[in-house]
N, CA and C atoms as an extended XYZ file, in Angstrom:
177
Properties=species:S:1:pos:R:3:atomname:S:1:resname:S:1:resid:I:1 pbc="F F F"
N         1.538      -18.972       -5.238 N   MET     1
C         1.585      -19.700       -6.569 CA  MET     1
C         1.676      -21.106       -6.304 C   MET     1
N         2.475      -21.559       -5.395 N   LEU     2
C         2.715      -23.076       -5.124 CA  LEU     2
C         1.445      -23.515       -4.400 C   LEU     2
N         0.871      -22.790       -3.612 N   LYS     3
C        -0.317      -23.364       -2.961 CA  LYS     3
C        -1.597      -23.347       -3.917 C   LYS     3
N        -1.599      -22.616       -4.963 N   LEU     4
C        -2.787      -22.608       -5.835 CA  LEU     4
C        -2.764      -23.809       -6.918 C   LEU     4
N        -1.553      -24.252       -7.270 N   ALA     5
C        -1.535      -25.450       -8.189 CA  ALA     5
C        -0.526      -26.338       -7.873 C   ALA     5
N        -0.893      -27.619       -7.679 N   SER     6
C         0.031      -28.640       -7.090 CA  SER     6
C         1.020      -29.064       -8.252 C   SER     6
N         0.885      -28.586       -9.430 N   SER     7
C         1.820      -28.871      -10.427 CA  SER     7
C         3.011      -28.051      -10.583 C   SER     7
N         3.145      -27.110       -9.669 N   PHE     8
C         4.289      -26.318       -9.497 CA  PHE     8
C         5.205      -26.698       -8.293 C   PHE     8
N         6.500      -26.661       -8.543 N   ALA     9
C         7.421      -27.019       -7.468 CA  ALA     9
C         8.594      -25.939       -7.449 C   ALA     9
N         8.926      -25.579       -6.367 N   GLN    10
C        10.202      -24.616       -6.205 CA  GLN    10
C        11.436      -25.522       -6.199 C   GLN    10
N        12.387      -25.051       -7.091 N   ILE    11
C        13.628      -25.842       -7.155 CA  ILE    11
C        14.646      -24.963       -6.577 C   ILE    11
N        14.628      -23.611       -6.418 N   SER    12
C        15.604      -22.837       -5.814 CA  SER    12
C        14.966      -21.621       -5.296 C   SER    12
N        15.716      -20.684       -4.659 N   GLN    13
C        15.089      -19.386       -4.262 CA  GLN    13
C        14.581      -18.532       -5.464 C   GLN    13
N        15.153      -18.702       -6.716 N   GLN    14
C        14.891      -17.970       -7.823 CA  GLN    14
C        13.746      -18.645       -8.754 C   GLN    14
N        13.730      -19.947       -8.706 N   TYR    15
C        13.039      -20.697       -9.830 CA  TYR    15
C        11.798      -21.561       -9.242 C   TYR    15
N        10.616      -21.586       -9.899 N   ILE    16
C         9.661      -22.395       -9.740 CA  ILE    16
C         9.259      -23.029      -11.124 C   ILE    16
N         9.135      -24.301      -11.151 N   ILE    17
C         8.850      -24.999      -12.385 CA  ILE    17
C         7.538      -25.814      -12.355 C   ILE    17
N         7.132      -26.087      -13.508 N   ASN    18
C         5.869      -26.988      -13.659 CA  ASN    18
C         6.296      -28.385      -13.766 C   ASN    18
N         6.040      -29.164      -12.898 N   ILE    19
C         6.403      -30.613      -12.831 CA  ILE    19
C         6.034      -31.357      -13.984 C   ILE    19
N         4.867      -31.009      -14.587 N   ALA    20
C         4.355      -31.625      -15.808 CA  ALA    20
C         5.350      -31.624      -17.021 C   ALA    20
N         6.131      -30.557      -17.015 N   TYR    21
C         7.219      -30.388      -18.052 CA  TYR    21
C         8.564      -30.805      -17.821 C   TYR    21
N         8.690      -31.455      -16.569 N   LEU    22
C        10.030      -31.893      -16.051 CA  LEU    22
C        10.132      -33.313      -16.715 C   LEU    22
N        11.206      -33.489      -17.633 N   GLY    23
C        11.338      -34.668      -18.265 CA  GLY    23
C        12.324      -35.717      -17.493 C   GLY    23
N        13.293      -35.251      -16.871 N   MET    24
C        14.255      -35.959      -15.996 CA  MET    24
C        14.980      -35.130      -15.065 C   MET    24
N        15.563      -35.680      -14.000 N   ILE    25
C        16.514      -34.910      -13.226 CA  ILE    25
C        17.746      -35.785      -13.390 C   ILE    25
N        18.818      -34.888      -13.894 N   GLU    26
C        20.129      -35.436      -14.259 CA  GLU    26
C        21.022      -34.838      -13.145 C   GLU    26
N        21.603      -35.622      -12.164 N   GLY    27
C        22.298      -35.033      -11.036 CA  GLY    27
C        21.406      -34.020      -10.267 C   GLY    27
N        21.707      -32.828      -10.312 N   LYS    28
C        20.782      -31.766       -9.694 CA  LYS    28
C        20.222      -30.793      -10.690 C   LYS    28
N        20.338      -31.243      -12.063 N   LYS    29
C        19.839      -30.404      -13.113 CA  LYS    29
C        18.492      -30.854      -13.701 C   LYS    29
N        17.526      -29.943      -13.786 N   CYS    30
C        16.285      -30.318      -14.450 CA  CYS    30
C        16.431      -30.269      -15.915 C   CYS    30
N        15.959      -31.457      -16.618 N   ILE    31
C        15.889      -31.566      -17.950 CA  ILE    31
C        14.435      -31.422      -18.335 C   ILE    31
N        14.022      -30.276      -19.060 N   MET    32
C        12.637      -30.039      -19.198 CA  MET    32
C        12.234      -30.671      -20.578 C   MET    32
N        10.904      -30.928      -20.709 N   GLN    33
C        10.338      -31.228      -21.995 CA  GLN    33
C         9.971      -30.147      -22.823 C   GLN    33
N         9.578      -30.293      -24.110 N   ALA    34
C         9.276      -29.296      -24.999 CA  ALA    34
C         8.032      -28.641      -24.445 C   ALA    34
N         7.874      -27.431      -24.566 N   PRO    35
C         8.692      -26.302      -25.336 CA  PRO    35
C         9.667      -25.693      -24.535 C   PRO    35
N        10.121      -26.272      -23.268 N   PHE    36
C        11.044      -25.683      -22.448 CA  PHE    36
C        12.370      -26.430      -22.481 C   PHE    36
N        12.594      -27.296      -23.492 N   ASP    37
C        13.769      -28.032      -23.592 CA  ASP    37
C        15.113      -27.333      -23.877 C   ASP    37
N        14.952      -26.095      -24.229 N   LYS    38
C        16.303      -25.257      -24.519 CA  LYS    38
C        16.721      -24.609      -23.266 C   LYS    38
N        15.976      -24.567      -22.253 N   VAL    39
C        16.362      -24.027      -20.851 CA  VAL    39
C        17.296      -24.986      -20.250 C   VAL    39
N        18.542      -24.463      -19.881 N   ASP    40
C        19.517      -25.312      -19.285 CA  ASP    40
C        20.072      -24.872      -17.942 C   ASP    40
N        19.597      -23.875      -17.448 N   GLU    41
C        20.158      -23.423      -16.153 CA  GLU    41
C        19.305      -23.709      -14.857 C   GLU    41
N        18.466      -24.711      -15.014 N   LEU    42
C        17.732      -25.049      -13.863 CA  LEU    42
C        18.407      -26.008      -12.999 C   LEU    42
N        19.009      -25.628      -12.026 N   ILE    43
C        19.676      -26.406      -11.067 CA  ILE    43
C        18.849      -26.417       -9.713 C   ILE    43
N        18.507      -27.652       -9.169 N   ILE    44
C        17.860      -27.971       -7.931 CA  ILE    44
C        18.763      -27.617       -6.715 C   ILE    44
N        18.305      -26.689       -5.860 N   SER    45
C        19.214      -26.551       -4.701 CA  SER    45
C        19.109      -27.684       -3.679 C   SER    45
N        20.035      -27.824       -2.872 N   ARG    46
C        20.052      -28.805       -1.682 CA  ARG    46
C        18.722      -28.794       -0.955 C   ARG    46
N        18.366      -27.554       -0.609 N   LYS    47
C        17.171      -27.395        0.223 CA  LYS    47
C        15.789      -28.025       -0.398 C   LYS    47
N        15.744      -27.913       -1.726 N   TYR    48
C        14.495      -28.383       -2.390 CA  TYR    48
C        14.652      -29.727       -3.022 C   TYR    48
N        15.782      -30.272       -3.127 N   PHE    49
C        16.021      -31.430       -3.910 CA  PHE    49
C        15.165      -32.724       -3.594 C   PHE    49
N        15.083      -32.942       -2.406 N   ASN    50
C        14.267      -34.219       -1.956 CA  ASN    50
C        12.871      -33.951       -2.225 C   ASN    50
N        12.260      -32.742       -2.032 N   SER    51
C        10.777      -32.577       -2.362 CA  SER    51
C        10.671      -32.578       -3.874 C   SER    51
N        11.360      -31.992       -4.688 N   VAL    52
C        11.170      -32.094       -6.140 CA  VAL    52
C        11.314      -33.482       -6.622 C   VAL    52
N        12.263      -34.136       -6.135 N   GLN    53
C        12.504      -35.583       -6.518 CA  GLN    53
C        11.264      -36.470       -6.161 C   GLN    53
N        10.874      -36.437       -4.956 N   ASP    54
C         9.689      -37.034       -4.543 CA  ASP    54
C         8.454      -36.727       -5.385 C   ASP    54
N         8.254      -35.528       -5.648 N   ARG    55
C         7.035      -35.060       -6.482 CA  ARG    55
C         7.193      -35.588       -7.981 C   ARG    55
N         8.461      -35.553       -8.485 N   PHE    56
C         8.644      -36.056       -9.828 CA  PHE    56
C         8.366      -37.453       -9.995 C   PHE    56
N         8.702      -38.263       -8.985 N   PHE    57
C         8.448      -39.730       -9.130 CA  PHE    57
C         7.101      -40.057       -8.765 C   PHE    57
N         6.218      -39.199       -8.359 N   MET    58
C         4.852      -39.574       -8.138 CA  MET    58
C         4.015      -39.480       -9.400 C   MET    58
N         4.572      -38.677      -10.329 N   ILE    59
C         3.876      -38.546      -11.714 CA  ILE    59
C         3.808      -39.777      -12.422 C   ILE    59
């Protein structure tokens, strides 16, 4: 899935998110935009933090 679309990023072993809906990174927590703004358990693991942060700031 990650190789098929560049808009997806892995944030932990359990979660893959669409970077287009990522509103901000607060600490290690993903704050998503609508319609996913009610989701609050998306924590970026240490392993993936730098790559997610780099991809988020490229947008």
